[in-house]
Short mmCIF file of C-alpha atoms in Angstrom, two decimals:
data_model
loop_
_atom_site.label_atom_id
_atom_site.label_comp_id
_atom_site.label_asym_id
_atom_site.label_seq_id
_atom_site.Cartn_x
_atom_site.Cartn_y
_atom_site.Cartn_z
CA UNK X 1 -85.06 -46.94 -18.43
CA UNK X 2 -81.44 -45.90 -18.88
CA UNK X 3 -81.56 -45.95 -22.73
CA UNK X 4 -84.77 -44.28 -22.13
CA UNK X 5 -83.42 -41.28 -20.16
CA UNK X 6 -80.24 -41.15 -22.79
CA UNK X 7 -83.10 -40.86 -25.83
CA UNK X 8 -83.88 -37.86 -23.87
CA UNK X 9 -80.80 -35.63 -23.51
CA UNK X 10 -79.53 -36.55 -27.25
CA UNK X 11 -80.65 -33.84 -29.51
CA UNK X 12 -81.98 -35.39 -32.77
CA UNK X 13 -79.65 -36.18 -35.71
CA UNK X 14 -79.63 -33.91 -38.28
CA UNK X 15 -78.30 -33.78 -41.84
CA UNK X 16 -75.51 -31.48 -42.82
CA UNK X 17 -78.52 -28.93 -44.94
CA UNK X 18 -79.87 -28.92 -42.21
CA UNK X 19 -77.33 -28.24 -39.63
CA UNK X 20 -76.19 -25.47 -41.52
CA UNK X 21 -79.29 -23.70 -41.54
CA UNK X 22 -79.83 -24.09 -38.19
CA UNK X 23 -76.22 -22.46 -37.13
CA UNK X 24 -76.95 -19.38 -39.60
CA UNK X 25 -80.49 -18.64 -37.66
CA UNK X 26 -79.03 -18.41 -34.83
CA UNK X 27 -76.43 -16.53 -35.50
CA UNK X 28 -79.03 -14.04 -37.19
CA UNK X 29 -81.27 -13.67 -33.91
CA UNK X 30 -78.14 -12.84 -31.91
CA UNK X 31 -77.22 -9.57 -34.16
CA UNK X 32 -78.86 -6.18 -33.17
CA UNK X 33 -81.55 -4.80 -35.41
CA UNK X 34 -80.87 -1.47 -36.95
CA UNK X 35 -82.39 0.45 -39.19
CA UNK X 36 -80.43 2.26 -42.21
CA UNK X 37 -80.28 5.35 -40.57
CA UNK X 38 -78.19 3.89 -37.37
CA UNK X 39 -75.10 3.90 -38.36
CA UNK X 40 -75.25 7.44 -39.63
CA UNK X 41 -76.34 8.82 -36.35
CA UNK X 42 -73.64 6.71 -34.85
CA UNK X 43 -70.83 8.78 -36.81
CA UNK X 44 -72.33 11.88 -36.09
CA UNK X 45 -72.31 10.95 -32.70
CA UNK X 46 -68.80 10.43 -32.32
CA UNK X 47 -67.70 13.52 -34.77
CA UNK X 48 -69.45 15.92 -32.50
CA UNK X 49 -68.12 14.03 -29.28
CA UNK X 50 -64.52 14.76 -30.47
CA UNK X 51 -65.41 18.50 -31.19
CA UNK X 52 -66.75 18.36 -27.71
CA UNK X 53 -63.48 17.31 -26.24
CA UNK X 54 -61.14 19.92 -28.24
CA UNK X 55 -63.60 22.55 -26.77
CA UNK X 56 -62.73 21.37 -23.20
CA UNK X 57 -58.72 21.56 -23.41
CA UNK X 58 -57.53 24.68 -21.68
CA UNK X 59 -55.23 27.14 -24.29
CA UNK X 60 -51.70 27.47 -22.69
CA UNK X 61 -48.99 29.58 -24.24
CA UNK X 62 -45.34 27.78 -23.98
CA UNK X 63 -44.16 27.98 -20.68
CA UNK X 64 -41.68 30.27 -18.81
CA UNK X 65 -38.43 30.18 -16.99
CA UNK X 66 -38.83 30.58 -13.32
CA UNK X 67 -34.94 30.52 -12.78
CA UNK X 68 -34.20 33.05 -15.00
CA UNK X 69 -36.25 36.30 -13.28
CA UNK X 70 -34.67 35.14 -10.15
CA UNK X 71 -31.24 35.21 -11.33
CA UNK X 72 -28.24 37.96 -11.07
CA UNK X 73 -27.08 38.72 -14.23
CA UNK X 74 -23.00 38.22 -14.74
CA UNK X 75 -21.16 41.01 -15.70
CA UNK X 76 -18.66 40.13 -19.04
CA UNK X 77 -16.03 38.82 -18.81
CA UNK X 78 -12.46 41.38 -19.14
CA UNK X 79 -10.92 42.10 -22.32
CA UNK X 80 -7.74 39.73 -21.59
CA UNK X 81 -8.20 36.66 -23.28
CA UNK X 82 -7.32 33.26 -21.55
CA UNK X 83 -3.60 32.43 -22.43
CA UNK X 84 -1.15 29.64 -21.03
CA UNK X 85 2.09 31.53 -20.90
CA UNK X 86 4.03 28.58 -20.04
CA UNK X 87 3.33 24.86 -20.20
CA UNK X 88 5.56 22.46 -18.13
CA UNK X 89 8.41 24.77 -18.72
CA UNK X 90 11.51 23.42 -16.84
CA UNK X 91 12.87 25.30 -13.53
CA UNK X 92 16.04 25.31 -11.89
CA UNK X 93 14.37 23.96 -9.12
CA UNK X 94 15.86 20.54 -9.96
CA UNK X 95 15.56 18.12 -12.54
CA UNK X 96 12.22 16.90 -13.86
CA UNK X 97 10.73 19.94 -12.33
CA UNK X 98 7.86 21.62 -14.39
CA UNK X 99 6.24 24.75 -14.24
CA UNK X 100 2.49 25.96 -15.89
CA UNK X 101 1.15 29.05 -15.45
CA UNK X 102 -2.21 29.92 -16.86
CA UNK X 103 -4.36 33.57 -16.96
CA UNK X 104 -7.74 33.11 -16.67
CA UNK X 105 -10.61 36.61 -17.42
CA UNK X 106 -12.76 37.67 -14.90
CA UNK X 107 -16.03 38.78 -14.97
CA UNK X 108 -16.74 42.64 -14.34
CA UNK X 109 -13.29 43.48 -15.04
CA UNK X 110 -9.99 43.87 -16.77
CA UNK X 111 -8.30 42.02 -13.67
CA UNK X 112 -6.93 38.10 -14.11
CA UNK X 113 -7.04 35.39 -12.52
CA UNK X 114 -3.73 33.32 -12.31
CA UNK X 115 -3.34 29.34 -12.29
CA UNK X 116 0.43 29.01 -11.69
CA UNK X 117 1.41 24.90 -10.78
CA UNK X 118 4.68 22.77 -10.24
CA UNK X 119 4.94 20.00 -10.51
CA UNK X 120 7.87 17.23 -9.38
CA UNK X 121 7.77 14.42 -12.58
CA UNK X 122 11.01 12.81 -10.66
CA UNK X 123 8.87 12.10 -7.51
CA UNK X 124 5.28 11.42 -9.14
CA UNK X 125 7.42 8.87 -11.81
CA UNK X 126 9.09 6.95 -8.88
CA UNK X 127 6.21 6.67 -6.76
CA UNK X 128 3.39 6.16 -9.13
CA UNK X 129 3.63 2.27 -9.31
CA UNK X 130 3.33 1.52 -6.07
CA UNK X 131 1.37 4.24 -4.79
CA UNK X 132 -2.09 4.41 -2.75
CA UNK X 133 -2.49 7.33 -0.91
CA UNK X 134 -1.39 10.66 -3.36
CA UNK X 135 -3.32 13.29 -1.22
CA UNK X 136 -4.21 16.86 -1.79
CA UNK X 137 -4.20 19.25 1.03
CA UNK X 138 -6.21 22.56 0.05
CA UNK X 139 -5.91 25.65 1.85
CA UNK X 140 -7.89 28.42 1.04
CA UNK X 141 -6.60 32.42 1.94
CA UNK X 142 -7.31 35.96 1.73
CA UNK X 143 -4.09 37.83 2.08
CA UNK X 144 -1.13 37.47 4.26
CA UNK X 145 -3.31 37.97 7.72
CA UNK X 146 -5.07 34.44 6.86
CA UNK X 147 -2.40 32.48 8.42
CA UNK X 148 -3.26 34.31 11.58
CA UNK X 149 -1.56 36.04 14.32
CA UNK X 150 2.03 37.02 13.84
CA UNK X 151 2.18 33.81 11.62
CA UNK X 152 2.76 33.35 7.84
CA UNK X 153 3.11 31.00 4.94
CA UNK X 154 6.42 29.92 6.17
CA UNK X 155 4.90 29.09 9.43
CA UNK X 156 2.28 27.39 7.73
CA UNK X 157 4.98 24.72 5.75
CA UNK X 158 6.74 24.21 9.08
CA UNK X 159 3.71 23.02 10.41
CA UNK X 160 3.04 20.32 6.95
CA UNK X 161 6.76 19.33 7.59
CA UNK X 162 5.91 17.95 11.33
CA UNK X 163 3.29 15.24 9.23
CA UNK X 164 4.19 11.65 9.07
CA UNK X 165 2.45 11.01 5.51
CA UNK X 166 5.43 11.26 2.93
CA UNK X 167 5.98 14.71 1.57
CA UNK X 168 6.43 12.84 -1.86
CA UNK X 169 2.52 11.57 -1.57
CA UNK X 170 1.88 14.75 -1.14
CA UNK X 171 0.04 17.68 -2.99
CA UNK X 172 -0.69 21.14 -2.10
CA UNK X 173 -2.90 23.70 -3.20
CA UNK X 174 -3.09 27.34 -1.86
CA UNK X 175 -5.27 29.69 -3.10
CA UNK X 176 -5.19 34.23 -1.74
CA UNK X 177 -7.00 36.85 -2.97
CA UNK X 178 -3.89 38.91 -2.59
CA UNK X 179 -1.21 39.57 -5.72
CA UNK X 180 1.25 40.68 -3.10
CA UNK X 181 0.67 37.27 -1.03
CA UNK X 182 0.87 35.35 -4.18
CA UNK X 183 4.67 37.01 -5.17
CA UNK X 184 5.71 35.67 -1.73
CA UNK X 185 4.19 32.27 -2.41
CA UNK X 186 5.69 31.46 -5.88
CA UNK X 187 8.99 32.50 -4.53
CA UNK X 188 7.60 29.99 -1.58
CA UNK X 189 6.83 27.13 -2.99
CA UNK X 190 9.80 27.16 -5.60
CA UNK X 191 11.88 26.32 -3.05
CA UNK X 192 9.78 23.96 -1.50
CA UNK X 193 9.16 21.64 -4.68
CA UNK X 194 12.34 19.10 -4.31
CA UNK X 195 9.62 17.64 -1.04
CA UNK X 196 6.46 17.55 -2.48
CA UNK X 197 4.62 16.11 -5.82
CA UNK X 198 2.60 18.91 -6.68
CA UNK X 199 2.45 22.47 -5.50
CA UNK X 200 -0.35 24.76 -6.93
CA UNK X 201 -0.87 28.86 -6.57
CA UNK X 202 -4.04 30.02 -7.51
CA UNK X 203 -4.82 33.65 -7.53
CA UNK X 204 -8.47 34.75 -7.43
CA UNK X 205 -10.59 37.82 -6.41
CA UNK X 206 -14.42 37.72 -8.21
CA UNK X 207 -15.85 36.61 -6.00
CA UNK X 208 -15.24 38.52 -2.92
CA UNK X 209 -17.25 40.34 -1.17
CA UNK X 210 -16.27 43.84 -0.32
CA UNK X 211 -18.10 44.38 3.09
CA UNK X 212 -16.83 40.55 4.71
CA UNK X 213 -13.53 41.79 6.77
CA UNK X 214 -11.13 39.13 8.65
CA UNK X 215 -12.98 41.20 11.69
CA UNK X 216 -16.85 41.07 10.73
CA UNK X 217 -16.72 37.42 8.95
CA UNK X 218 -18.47 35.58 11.89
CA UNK X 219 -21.01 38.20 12.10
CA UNK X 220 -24.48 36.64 11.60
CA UNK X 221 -26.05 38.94 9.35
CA UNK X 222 -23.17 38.24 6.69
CA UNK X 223 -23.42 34.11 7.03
CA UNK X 224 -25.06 34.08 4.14
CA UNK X 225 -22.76 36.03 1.58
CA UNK X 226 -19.71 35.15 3.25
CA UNK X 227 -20.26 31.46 3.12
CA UNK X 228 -21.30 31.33 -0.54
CA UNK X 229 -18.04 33.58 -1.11
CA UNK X 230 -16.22 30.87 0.66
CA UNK X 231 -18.01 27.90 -1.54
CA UNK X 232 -17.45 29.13 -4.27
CA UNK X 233 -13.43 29.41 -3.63
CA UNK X 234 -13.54 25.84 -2.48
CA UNK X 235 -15.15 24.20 -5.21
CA UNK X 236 -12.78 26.48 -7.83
CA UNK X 237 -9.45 25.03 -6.12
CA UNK X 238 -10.43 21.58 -5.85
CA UNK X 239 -11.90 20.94 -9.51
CA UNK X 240 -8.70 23.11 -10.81
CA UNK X 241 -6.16 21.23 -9.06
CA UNK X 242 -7.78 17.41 -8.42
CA UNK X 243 -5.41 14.92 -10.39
CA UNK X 244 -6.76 12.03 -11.08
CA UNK X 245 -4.00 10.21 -9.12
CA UNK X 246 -5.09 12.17 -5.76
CA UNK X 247 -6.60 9.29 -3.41
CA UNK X 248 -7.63 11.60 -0.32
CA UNK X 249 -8.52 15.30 -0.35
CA UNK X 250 -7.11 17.07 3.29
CA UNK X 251 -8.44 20.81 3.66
CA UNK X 252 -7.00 22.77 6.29
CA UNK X 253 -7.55 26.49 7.40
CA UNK X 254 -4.50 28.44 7.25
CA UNK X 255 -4.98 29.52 10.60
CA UNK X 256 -4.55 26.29 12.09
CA UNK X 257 -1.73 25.93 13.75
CA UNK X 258 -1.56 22.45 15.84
CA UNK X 259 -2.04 19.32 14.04
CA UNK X 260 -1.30 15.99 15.16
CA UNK X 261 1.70 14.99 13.19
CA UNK X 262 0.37 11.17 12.46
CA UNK X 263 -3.26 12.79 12.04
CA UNK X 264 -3.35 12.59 8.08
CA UNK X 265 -2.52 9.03 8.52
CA UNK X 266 -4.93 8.16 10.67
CA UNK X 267 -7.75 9.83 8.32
CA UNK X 268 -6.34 7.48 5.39
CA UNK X 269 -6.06 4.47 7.13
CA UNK X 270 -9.29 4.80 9.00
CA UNK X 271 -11.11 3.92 5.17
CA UNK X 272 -13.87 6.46 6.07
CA UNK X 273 -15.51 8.77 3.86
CA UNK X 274 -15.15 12.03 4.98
CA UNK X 275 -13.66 12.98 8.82
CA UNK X 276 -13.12 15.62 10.87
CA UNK X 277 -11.48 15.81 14.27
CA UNK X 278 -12.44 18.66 17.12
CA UNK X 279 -11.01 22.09 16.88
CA UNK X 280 -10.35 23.87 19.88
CA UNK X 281 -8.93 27.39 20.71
CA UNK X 282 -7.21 29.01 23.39
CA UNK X 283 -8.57 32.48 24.65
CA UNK X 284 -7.87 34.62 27.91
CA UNK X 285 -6.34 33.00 30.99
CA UNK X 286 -6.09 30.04 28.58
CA UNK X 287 -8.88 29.51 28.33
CA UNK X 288 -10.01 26.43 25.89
CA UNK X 289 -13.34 26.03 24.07
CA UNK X 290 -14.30 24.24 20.84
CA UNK X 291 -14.17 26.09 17.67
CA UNK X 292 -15.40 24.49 14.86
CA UNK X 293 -19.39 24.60 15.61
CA UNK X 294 -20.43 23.64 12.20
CA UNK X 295 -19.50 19.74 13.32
CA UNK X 296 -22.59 19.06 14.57
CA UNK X 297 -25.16 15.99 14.71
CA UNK X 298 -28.92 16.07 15.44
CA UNK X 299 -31.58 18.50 14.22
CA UNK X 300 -31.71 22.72 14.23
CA UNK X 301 -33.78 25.58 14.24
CA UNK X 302 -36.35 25.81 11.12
CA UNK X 303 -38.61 28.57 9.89
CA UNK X 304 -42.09 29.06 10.84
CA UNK X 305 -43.04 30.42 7.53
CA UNK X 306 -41.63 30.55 4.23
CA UNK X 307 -41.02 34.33 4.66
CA UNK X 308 -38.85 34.01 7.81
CA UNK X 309 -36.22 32.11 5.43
CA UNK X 310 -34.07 35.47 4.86
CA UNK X 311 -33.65 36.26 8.20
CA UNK X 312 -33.43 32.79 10.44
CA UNK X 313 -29.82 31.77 11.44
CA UNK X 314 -30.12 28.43 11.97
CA UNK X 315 -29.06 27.34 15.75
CA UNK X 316 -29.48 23.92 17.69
CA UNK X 317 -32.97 22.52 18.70
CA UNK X 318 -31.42 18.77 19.24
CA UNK X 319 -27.65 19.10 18.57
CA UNK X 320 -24.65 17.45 20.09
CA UNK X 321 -21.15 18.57 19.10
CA UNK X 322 -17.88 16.30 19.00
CA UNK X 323 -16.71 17.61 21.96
CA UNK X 324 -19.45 15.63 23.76
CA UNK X 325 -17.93 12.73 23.06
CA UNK X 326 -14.55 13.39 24.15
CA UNK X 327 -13.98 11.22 27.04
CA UNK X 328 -16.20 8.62 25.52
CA UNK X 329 -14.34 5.43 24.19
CA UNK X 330 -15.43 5.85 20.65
CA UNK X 331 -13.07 6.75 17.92
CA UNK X 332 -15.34 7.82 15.30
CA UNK X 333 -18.85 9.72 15.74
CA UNK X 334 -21.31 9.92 13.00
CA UNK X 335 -21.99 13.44 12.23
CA UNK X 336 -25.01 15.18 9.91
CA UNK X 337 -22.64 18.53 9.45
CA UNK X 338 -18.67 19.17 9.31
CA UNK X 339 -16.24 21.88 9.50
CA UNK X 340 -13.95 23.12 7.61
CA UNK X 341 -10.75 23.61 9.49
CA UNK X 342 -9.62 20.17 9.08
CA UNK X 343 -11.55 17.88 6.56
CA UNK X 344 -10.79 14.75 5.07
CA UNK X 345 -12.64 13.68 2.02
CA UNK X 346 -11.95 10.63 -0.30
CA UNK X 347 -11.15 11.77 -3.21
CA UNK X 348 -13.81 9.99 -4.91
CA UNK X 349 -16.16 11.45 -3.38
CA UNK X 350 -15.72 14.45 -4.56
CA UNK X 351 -15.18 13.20 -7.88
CA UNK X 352 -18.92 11.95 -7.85
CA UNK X 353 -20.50 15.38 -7.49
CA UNK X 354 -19.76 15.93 -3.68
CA UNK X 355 -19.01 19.46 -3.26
CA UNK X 356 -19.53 21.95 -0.85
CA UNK X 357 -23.58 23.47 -1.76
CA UNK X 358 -23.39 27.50 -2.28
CA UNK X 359 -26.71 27.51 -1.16
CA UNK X 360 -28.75 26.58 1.58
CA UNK X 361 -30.20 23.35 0.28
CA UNK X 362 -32.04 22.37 3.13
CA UNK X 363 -35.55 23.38 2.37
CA UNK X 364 -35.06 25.22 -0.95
CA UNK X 365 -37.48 25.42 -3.50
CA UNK X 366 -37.88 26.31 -7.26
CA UNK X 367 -38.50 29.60 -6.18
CA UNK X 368 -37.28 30.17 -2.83
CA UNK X 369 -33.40 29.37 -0.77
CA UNK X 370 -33.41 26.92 1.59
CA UNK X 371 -32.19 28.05 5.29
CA UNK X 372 -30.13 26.06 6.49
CA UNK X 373 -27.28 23.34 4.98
CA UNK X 374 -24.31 26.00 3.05
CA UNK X 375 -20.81 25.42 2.53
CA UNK X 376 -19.57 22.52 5.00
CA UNK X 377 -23.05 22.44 6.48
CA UNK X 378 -24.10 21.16 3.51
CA UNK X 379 -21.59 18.35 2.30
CA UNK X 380 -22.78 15.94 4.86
CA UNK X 381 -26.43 15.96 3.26
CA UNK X 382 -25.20 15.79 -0.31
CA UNK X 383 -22.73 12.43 -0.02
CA UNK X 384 -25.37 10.76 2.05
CA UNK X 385 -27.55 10.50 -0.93
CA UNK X 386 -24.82 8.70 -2.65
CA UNK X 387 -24.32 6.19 0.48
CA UNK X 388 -21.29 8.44 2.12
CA UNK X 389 -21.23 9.12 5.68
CA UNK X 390 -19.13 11.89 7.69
CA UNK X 391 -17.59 10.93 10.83
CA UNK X 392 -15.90 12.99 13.83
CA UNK X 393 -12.90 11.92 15.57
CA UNK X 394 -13.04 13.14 19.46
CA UNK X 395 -10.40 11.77 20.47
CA UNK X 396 -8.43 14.05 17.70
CA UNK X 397 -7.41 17.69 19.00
CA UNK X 398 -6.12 20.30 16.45
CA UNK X 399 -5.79 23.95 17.31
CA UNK X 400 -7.07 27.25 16.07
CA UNK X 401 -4.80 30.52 16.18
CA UNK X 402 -5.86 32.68 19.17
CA UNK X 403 -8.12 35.57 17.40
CA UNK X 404 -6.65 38.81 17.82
CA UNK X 405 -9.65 39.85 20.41
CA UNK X 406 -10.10 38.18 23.90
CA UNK X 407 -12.81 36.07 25.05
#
């Protein structure tokens, strides 16, 4: 039975003629049968297919700018070439001390812009092997009212020489808008080089604004070009004076005029990215209030449509303010926005692109601003991209000048 049943399944045993014949049959029935005409059709089939296709692609001329329409034109730049009149020319300020001064063309007119810098090779050469905390403080100016009320630029040193961070880890950079104010600074800081590492002078006016005063520059309908005005000074004195040996970037408003001596310290040892502490002012009946509203944490005002962009001042919807965290017991409170009256920024963090925005990046578009997110307002959104966080210090107390109105 079982050889029976194996009989079965086995297919006979065939020679190898006939195998062969067999496999080539089969392989025969299995192929399609055409005619001699198919595979002509077939080509003419796919010829007119792929003249089909071409028919169907849209024609589209090269593409324009959309930037370009949108965008002021410069005026040319003056007739005065740039020039370095002196480099690292020695000054009887002491030995090893250098002087560079460097005239820069503006645009839209014959006027120059000056880049004069000294710098103390005795102090940076002593220091430099050891050293870990070079900072820069930056102060940006107008004219000789900047430094506020019945105060000056020699006001404005006393106030740097209270610090406890070494004078000789020290840099400064001023930069006015005035050629009278920047006489009395050169003369200044000449005399103040033995102290410090670096002291630079920069003289700039393009890009002012003609109708922002000292008296009208918190108005809200001039936000917009003020701020941009102000950006665009910032980010010209830091990338013109940044050394590479700069650990920590300090900027402080002129006007400032109570600082916490160990304050600079504490920003460098606290090994945060960027800080800011809370700003007060004194007004009538001494009065005190905060000043520096631009430190701020939570979530503002937006548009309703794209059109009310131009005109919407951005104010709080969810916002809490350093000083609401005064009496608390922490040292440090994150923050989405900062000042500018007192800053501290690592100096790498600028280095990586961090700057202050001259636009309102929040919201902005290929073809449209943003509305909210300028100058300082702005800084806070750009490092966090990069994994950099700003923090406020409560517990921290500098003071404003008293405005020359009453409140």
């Amino acid at each position: 039975m079982i050889l029976h049943l194996m009989q079965k399944d086995v297919p006979p045993i065939l020679d190898t003629t006939q195998a062969i014949a067999l496999e080539k049959s089969s392989v025969e029935s299995e192929m399609p049968v055409t005619t001699t005409a198919e595979p002509e059709r077939i080509t003419k089939v796919k010829k007119l297919n792929k003249a089909q296709v071409k028919t169907k692609k849209p024609k589209r001329g090269l593409a324009s700018s959309v930037l370009h329409p949108r965008t002021t034109s410069m005026p040319p730049r003056g007739a005065t070439p740039f020039s370095l009149l002196g480099y690292r020319e020695p000054i009887k300020g002491g030995p090893n001390v250098y002087e560079t001064t460097e005239i820069i063309p503006q645009h839209g007119s014959d006027e120059v812009d000056v880049h004069y810098q000294l710098r103390n090779d005795a102090i940076l050469s002593s220091v430099a092997s050891d050293a870990e905390d070079f900072t820069l403080i930056v102060v940006v100016t107008n004219d000789e009212k900047s430094w506020g009320l019945n105060r000056s630029a020699h006001d404005f040193f006393e106030l740097l020489d209270t610090f406890t961070h070494p004078k000789e880890m020290t840099s400064v950079t001023l930069l006015t808008s005035s050629m009278s104010e920047f006489d009395k600074l050169q003369k200044l800081i000449q005399g103040r080089i033995q102290d410090y590492t670096q002291l630079s002078l920069l003289y700039r006016t393009d890009f002012s604004v003609s109708k922002v005063t000292r008296e009208n520059r918190h108005d809200v309908s001039l936000q917009r070009v003020r701020r941009r005005m102000l950006t665009r000074y910032r980010n010209y004195a830091l990338l013109t004076t940044l050394e590479s040996w700069h650990q920590h970037v300090v900027w402080l408003d002129s006007d400032v005029i109570v600082v916490p001596p160990d304050l600079v310290s504490k920003m460098i040892e606290a090994d945060r990215d960027i800080l800011t502490p809370l700003c007060k002012i004194c007004g009538k009946n001494n009065r005190v209030r905060e000043y520096d509203l631009n430190a701020w944490a939570g979530s503002r005002t937006t548009p309703e449509s794209s059109s009310d962009r131009e005109d919407l001042f951005p104010g709080p919807l969810n916002v809490t303010h350093i000083r609401d965290f005064q009496n608390g017991a922490d040292d440090f409170i994150p923050l989405d926005s900062v000042g500018g009256t007192m800053l501290y920024v690592r100096a790498d963090v600028h280095r990586q692109g961090v700057l202050f925005p001259h636009h309102f990046v929040i919201g902005s578009e290929w073809t449209q601003e943003g509305y909210d997110g300028i100058e300082t307002e702005g800084l806070c959104y750009s490092a966090h991209f990069l994994g950099y966080r700003c923090w406020g210090m409560p517990h921290e107390v500098i003071y404003h000048a008293p405005k020359d109105y009453q409140w």
